[in-house]
mmCIF file of C-alpha atoms and ligand atoms in Angstrom:
data_model
loop_
_atom_site.group_PDB
_atom_site.id
_atom_site.type_symbol
_atom_site.label_atom_id
_atom_site.label_comp_id
_atom_site.label_asym_id
_atom_site.label_seq_id
_atom_site.Cartn_x
_atom_site.Cartn_y
_atom_site.Cartn_z
ATOM 1 C CA MET A 1 53.154 113.872 227.865
ATOM 2 C CA ALA A 2 54.525 117.569 226.135
ATOM 3 C CA SER A 3 54.026 121.435 227.003
ATOM 4 C CA SER A 4 55.132 124.516 225.694
ATOM 5 C CA PHE A 5 54.338 125.869 228.712
ATOM 6 C CA ARG A 6 57.565 126.754 230.543
ATOM 7 C CA SER A 7 59.279 128.577 233.347
ATOM 8 C CA GLU A 8 63.562 128.898 233.527
ATOM 9 C CA ARG A 9 63.836 125.334 234.689
ATOM 10 C CA LEU A 10 60.627 123.812 234.639
ATOM 11 C CA MET A 11 57.446 122.850 232.841
ATOM 12 C CA TYR A 12 53.327 122.439 232.941
ATOM 13 C CA CYS A 13 51.926 119.426 231.616
ATOM 14 C CA GLY A 14 48.131 118.411 232.189
ATOM 15 C CA LEU A 15 47.021 115.945 234.289
ATOM 16 C CA GLU A 16 46.435 112.365 232.416
ATOM 17 C CA ASP A 17 44.209 109.511 232.816
ATOM 18 C CA THR A 18 47.875 107.061 233.085
ATOM 19 C CA PRO A 19 49.234 104.596 235.014
ATOM 20 C CA ARG A 20 52.181 107.205 235.448
ATOM 21 C CA ASP A 21 50.285 110.471 236.300
ATOM 22 C CA LYS A 22 47.724 107.944 238.615
ATOM 23 C CA ALA A 23 50.961 106.468 240.331
ATOM 24 C CA PHE A 24 52.213 110.443 241.034
ATOM 25 C CA ILE A 25 49.036 111.093 242.530
ATOM 26 C CA HIS A 26 48.849 107.825 244.801
ATOM 27 C CA SER A 27 52.413 109.048 246.277
ATOM 28 C CA ILE A 28 51.485 112.744 246.822
ATOM 29 C CA LEU A 29 48.397 110.884 248.636
ATOM 30 C CA SER A 30 50.322 108.206 250.468
ATOM 31 C CA ASP A 31 53.244 111.286 251.907
ATOM 32 C CA ARG A 32 51.946 111.476 255.320
ATOM 33 C CA THR A 33 54.036 114.352 256.498
ATOM 34 C CA SER A 34 53.313 116.561 253.532
ATOM 35 C CA SER A 35 49.901 115.835 253.526
ATOM 36 C CA GLU A 36 49.221 116.477 256.958
ATOM 37 C CA ASN A 37 51.027 120.269 256.250
ATOM 38 C CA ALA A 38 49.247 120.918 252.908
ATOM 39 C CA THR A 39 45.867 119.592 252.640
ATOM 40 C CA ASN A 40 42.504 119.322 255.226
ATOM 41 C CA TYR A 41 42.197 116.376 253.910
ATOM 42 C CA LEU A 42 41.788 113.244 256.148
ATOM 43 C CA VAL A 43 45.019 112.198 255.713
ATOM 44 C CA LYS A 44 45.016 108.030 255.701
ATOM 45 C CA PRO A 45 46.220 105.102 253.327
ATOM 46 C CA ALA A 46 45.322 105.949 250.262
ATOM 47 C CA SER A 47 43.120 103.824 247.678
ATOM 48 C CA SER A 48 42.710 103.778 243.994
ATOM 49 C CA ALA A 49 39.051 105.277 244.311
ATOM 50 C CA ASP A 50 41.223 108.696 246.333
ATOM 51 C CA VAL A 51 43.198 108.827 243.798
ATOM 52 C CA ASP A 52 40.390 109.106 241.089
ATOM 53 C CA SER A 53 38.786 111.722 243.234
ATOM 54 C CA PHE A 54 41.678 113.638 243.816
ATOM 55 C CA MET A 55 41.762 113.821 239.631
ATOM 56 C CA ARG A 56 38.339 114.886 239.429
ATOM 57 C CA GLY A 57 38.742 118.005 241.510
ATOM 58 C CA PHE A 58 41.829 118.600 239.887
ATOM 59 C CA ARG A 59 40.038 118.074 236.479
ATOM 60 C CA GLU A 60 37.673 120.406 237.032
ATOM 61 C CA ALA A 61 39.738 123.158 238.826
ATOM 62 C CA PHE A 62 40.218 126.656 236.798
ATOM 63 C CA LEU A 63 43.966 125.735 236.228
ATOM 64 C CA GLY A 64 45.188 122.117 237.394
ATOM 65 C CA VAL A 65 48.703 121.458 236.112
ATOM 66 C CA LEU A 66 51.282 118.863 236.883
ATOM 67 C CA VAL A 67 54.955 120.771 238.049
ATOM 68 C CA CYS A 68 57.624 118.636 235.883
ATOM 69 C CA ILE A 69 61.438 118.776 235.370
ATOM 70 C CA PRO A 70 61.986 118.412 231.565
ATOM 71 C CA ASN A 71 64.151 115.226 230.203
ATOM 72 C CA PRO A 72 65.709 116.063 227.423
ATOM 73 C CA SER A 73 66.658 112.160 226.547
ATOM 74 C CA ALA A 74 62.724 111.602 226.814
ATOM 75 C CA PRO A 75 61.175 115.246 226.444
ATOM 76 C CA GLN A 76 58.038 112.623 226.127
ATOM 77 C CA THR A 77 58.408 111.341 230.197
ATOM 78 C CA PRO A 78 59.715 114.990 232.015
ATOM 79 C CA SER A 79 60.027 114.121 236.081
ATOM 80 C CA ILE A 80 57.214 114.862 237.823
ATOM 81 C CA ILE A 81 57.780 117.100 240.783
ATOM 82 C CA GLY A 82 54.746 118.637 241.979
ATOM 83 C CA TYR A 83 51.651 119.945 241.337
ATOM 84 C CA VAL A 84 49.695 123.115 241.283
ATOM 85 C CA ASN A 85 46.655 124.498 241.100
ATOM 86 C CA LEU A 86 43.776 127.412 240.758
ATOM 87 C CA GLN A 87 39.985 127.126 241.776
ATOM 88 C CA HIS A 88 37.597 130.082 242.143
ATOM 89 C CA THR A 89 36.552 130.837 245.337
ATOM 90 C CA THR A 90 33.624 132.103 244.218
ATOM 91 C CA HIS A 91 31.197 132.575 240.915
ATOM 92 C CA PRO A 92 34.242 133.683 238.130
ATOM 93 C CA HIS A 93 33.218 136.804 237.360
ATOM 94 C CA HIS A 94 34.653 137.860 240.224
ATOM 95 C CA ARG A 95 37.712 136.593 238.918
ATOM 96 C CA SER A 96 39.009 135.042 242.416
ATOM 97 C CA CYS A 97 41.293 132.340 242.816
ATOM 98 C CA THR A 98 43.032 130.059 245.598
ATOM 99 C CA MET A 99 46.124 127.909 244.660
ATOM 100 C CA SER A 100 47.402 124.603 246.081
ATOM 101 C CA ILE A 101 50.839 123.568 245.600
ATOM 102 C CA ARG A 102 52.350 120.319 246.488
ATOM 103 C CA ILE A 103 56.304 119.855 245.621
ATOM 104 C CA VAL A 104 57.285 115.669 246.601
ATOM 105 C CA PRO A 105 59.827 116.067 249.591
ATOM 106 C CA ALA A 106 62.822 115.060 246.783
ATOM 107 C CA ALA A 107 62.503 118.276 245.345
ATOM 108 C CA GLN A 108 61.914 120.695 248.057
ATOM 109 C CA GLY A 109 64.017 123.458 249.273
ATOM 110 C CA ARG A 110 65.931 123.811 245.639
ATOM 111 C CA GLY A 111 63.423 126.717 244.296
ATOM 112 C CA TYR A 112 61.176 124.771 242.164
ATOM 113 C CA GLY A 113 58.191 126.048 244.069
ATOM 114 C CA SER A 114 58.977 129.426 244.418
ATOM 115 C CA GLU A 115 59.340 129.377 240.242
ATOM 116 C CA ALA A 116 56.132 127.275 239.867
ATOM 117 C CA ILE A 117 54.387 129.405 241.931
ATOM 118 C CA LYS A 118 55.580 132.854 240.211
ATOM 119 C CA TRP A 119 54.634 131.185 236.920
ATOM 120 C CA VAL A 120 50.884 130.028 237.668
ATOM 121 C CA LEU A 121 51.012 134.071 239.364
ATOM 122 C CA GLU A 122 51.851 134.792 236.039
ATOM 123 C CA TRP A 123 49.696 132.635 234.023
ATOM 124 C CA GLY A 124 46.507 133.674 236.208
ATOM 125 C CA PHE A 125 46.927 137.789 236.413
ATOM 126 C CA LEU A 126 48.297 138.158 232.515
ATOM 127 C CA VAL A 127 46.424 134.579 230.602
ATOM 128 C CA ALA A 128 43.730 134.287 232.656
ATOM 129 C CA GLY A 129 42.703 137.824 234.124
ATOM 130 C CA LEU A 130 42.025 137.618 237.689
ATOM 131 C CA HIS A 131 42.478 140.242 239.863
ATOM 132 C CA ARG A 132 43.049 137.886 243.089
ATOM 133 C CA VAL A 133 44.894 135.005 244.505
ATOM 134 C CA SER A 134 44.982 133.986 247.472
ATOM 135 C CA ILE A 135 46.675 130.923 249.846
ATOM 136 C CA GLY A 136 46.455 129.321 252.626
ATOM 137 C CA CYS A 137 48.897 128.017 255.390
ATOM 138 C CA PHE A 138 48.629 126.389 257.885
ATOM 139 C CA SER A 139 49.725 128.366 260.879
ATOM 140 C CA PHE A 140 52.707 125.757 262.085
ATOM 141 C CA ASN A 141 53.790 125.944 258.554
ATOM 142 C CA GLU A 142 56.451 128.721 259.276
ATOM 143 C CA GLY A 143 58.239 127.712 256.158
ATOM 144 C CA ALA A 144 55.619 127.864 253.545
ATOM 145 C CA ARG A 145 54.097 131.373 255.136
ATOM 146 C CA ARG A 146 57.581 132.710 254.701
ATOM 147 C CA LEU A 147 57.855 131.696 251.278
ATOM 148 C CA TYR A 148 54.472 133.084 250.423
ATOM 149 C CA GLU A 149 55.261 136.499 252.033
ATOM 150 C CA ARG A 150 58.560 136.729 250.260
ATOM 151 C CA LEU A 151 56.920 135.963 246.741
ATOM 152 C CA GLY A 152 54.611 138.555 247.625
ATOM 153 C CA PHE A 153 51.909 137.293 249.469
ATOM 154 C CA VAL A 154 49.739 139.516 251.902
ATOM 155 C CA VAL A 155 48.656 138.348 255.567
ATOM 156 C CA GLU A 156 44.788 138.804 255.153
ATOM 157 C CA GLY A 157 43.451 136.947 258.397
ATOM 158 C CA ARG A 158 43.381 133.588 260.384
ATOM 159 C CA THR A 159 40.858 131.487 259.943
ATOM 160 C CA ARG A 160 40.966 130.163 263.890
ATOM 161 C CA GLU A 161 41.069 126.272 265.338
ATOM 162 C CA VAL A 162 39.795 125.676 261.507
ATOM 163 C CA ALA A 163 41.781 121.996 261.293
ATOM 164 C CA TRP A 164 42.398 119.170 263.580
ATOM 165 C CA LYS A 165 45.423 116.908 263.134
ATOM 166 C CA ASN A 166 47.141 114.921 265.096
ATOM 167 C CA GLY A 167 45.102 115.635 268.634
ATOM 168 C CA GLY A 168 45.119 119.240 268.297
ATOM 169 C CA TRP A 169 43.539 122.648 266.750
ATOM 170 C CA HIS A 170 45.261 124.598 264.122
ATOM 171 C CA ASP A 171 44.835 128.307 262.697
ATOM 172 C CA CYS A 172 44.586 128.765 259.032
ATOM 173 C CA ILE A 173 46.720 131.904 257.715
ATOM 174 C CA GLU A 174 44.664 133.398 255.291
ATOM 175 C CA MET A 175 46.974 135.404 252.561
ATOM 176 C CA GLY A 176 46.300 136.920 249.424
ATOM 177 C CA MET A 177 48.143 139.071 246.141
ATOM 178 C CA LEU A 178 45.822 141.440 244.386
ATOM 179 C CA GLU A 179 46.685 141.420 240.665
ATOM 180 C CA GLY A 180 48.380 145.530 241.046
ATOM 181 C CA GLU A 181 50.429 144.396 244.058
ATOM 182 C CA TRP A 182 51.469 141.486 240.996
ATOM 183 C CA ARG A 183 52.357 143.985 239.018
ATOM 184 C CA GLU A 184 54.256 146.065 241.020
ATOM 185 C CA LYS A 185 56.433 143.342 242.306
ATOM 186 C CA TYR A 186 56.914 141.196 238.713
ATOM 187 C CA PHE A 187 55.995 143.359 235.761
ATOM 188 C CA LYS A 188 57.007 146.996 235.995
ATOM 189 C CA VAL A 189 57.201 148.699 232.389
ATOM 190 C CA GLU A 190 60.507 150.352 231.996
ATOM 191 C CA GLY A 191 59.866 153.977 231.997
HETATM 192 C C1 COA B 1 56.046 124.336 250.677
HETATM 193 C C2 COA B 1 56.207 124.163 248.945
HETATM 194 C C3 COA B 1 55.794 124.160 247.658
HETATM 195 C C4 COA B 1 57.699 124.684 248.956
HETATM 196 O O1 COA B 1 58.113 124.367 247.845
HETATM 197 P P1 COA B 1 60.036 124.305 247.479
HETATM 198 O O2 COA B 1 60.188 124.135 246.480
HETATM 199 O O3 COA B 1 60.547 123.563 248.822
HETATM 200 O O4 COA B 1 60.605 125.699 247.839
HETATM 201 P P2 COA B 1 61.389 126.703 247.331
HETATM 202 O O5 COA B 1 63.008 125.694 247.373
HETATM 203 O O6 COA B 1 61.051 127.320 246.544
HETATM 204 O O7 COA B 1 61.584 127.715 248.835
HETATM 205 C C5 COA B 1 62.213 127.062 249.867
HETATM 206 C C6 COA B 1 61.130 127.877 251.374
HETATM 207 O O8 COA B 1 60.420 126.829 250.965
HETATM 208 C C7 COA B 1 59.687 126.878 252.245
HETATM 209 N N1 COA B 1 59.694 124.980 252.782
HETATM 210 C C8 COA B 1 61.210 124.559 251.931
HETATM 211 N N2 COA B 1 60.777 122.934 252.284
HETATM 212 C C9 COA B 1 59.560 123.006 253.003
HETATM 213 C C10 COA B 1 58.657 122.104 253.338
HETATM 214 N N3 COA B 1 59.132 121.007 253.440
HETATM 215 N N4 COA B 1 57.984 122.317 253.726
HETATM 216 C C11 COA B 1 57.127 123.605 254.341
HETATM 217 N N5 COA B 1 58.034 124.751 253.582
HETATM 218 C C12 COA B 1 59.092 124.396 252.667
HETATM 219 C C13 COA B 1 60.652 127.333 253.191
HETATM 220 O O9 COA B 1 60.357 128.511 253.320
HETATM 221 C C14 COA B 1 61.699 127.439 252.576
HETATM 222 O O10 COA B 1 62.753 128.922 252.439
HETATM 223 P P3 COA B 1 63.574 129.189 254.183
HETATM 224 O O11 COA B 1 64.792 129.091 253.320
HETATM 225 O O12 COA B 1 63.383 130.544 254.187
HETATM 226 O O13 COA B 1 62.830 128.433 254.889
HETATM 227 C C15 COA B 1 56.504 122.362 249.512
HETATM 228 O O14 COA B 1 58.181 122.385 249.870
HETATM 229 C C16 COA B 1 55.673 121.408 249.505
HETATM 230 O O15 COA B 1 55.538 121.367 249.157
HETATM 231 N N6 COA B 1 55.827 120.962 251.346
HETATM 232 C C17 COA B 1 55.077 120.586 251.688
HETATM 233 C C18 COA B 1 53.452 120.473 251.229
HETATM 234 C C19 COA B 1 53.845 121.598 251.896
HETATM 235 O O16 COA B 1 53.666 122.466 252.819
HETATM 236 N N7 COA B 1 52.845 122.395 251.487
HETATM 237 C C20 COA B 1 52.544 123.964 251.789
HETATM 238 C C21 COA B 1 50.814 124.235 251.301
HETATM 239 S S1 COA B 1 50.291 125.786 252.630
#
């Protein structure tokens, strides 16, 4: 596994059909708390079929990469700490994608999620020519909402009672960033 796709502390690698990458996806799917917070899947003990199905979806995404910390003593095996992906929300010519991100609990709260989101936004707007990127979080996930607002996402709406989790209904906060907003915040040309 090697990659020239880098940000300050992180590198971004394609998902491979290897025991190592499969084990990582299995561990992600088996993390009940993060899965409840982050996904609308039916959270249950993960099987190899679930891993295969996740990997298939990931490969079909517009962008699907593992978030890794480079390992200078073993450059071919960086430490995998999460994933991030972009999927089209509608027909590709509208250039609109939605983002999903997970950082493993041991690596959370150290700025890696922010760094990875900024990298994906730059890739999306500058490399892939997107016009908007959206992201959603459940109403109980105040930390994620704070983070996305800090990074420049704007709250656009609320899908009411869209998720059944642990015996109750929860809303989804829908957020988005337009290309022009990204340029204004991250890509100012010096005058
Ligand atoms: C949300 C997430 C991607 C952020 O990545 P991160 O590397 O932890 O984030 P950073 O260190 O860059 O930023 C820290 C901010 O992230 C948020 N955050 C940190 N840990 C979090 C957690 N376990 N769950 C949700 N948000 C968290 C907080 O807003 C925190 O800022 P604060 O100081 O204002 O509370 C990551 O914590 C995660 O994968 N959490 C579990 C799954 C999840 O909730 N995903 C979001 C789906 S919408």
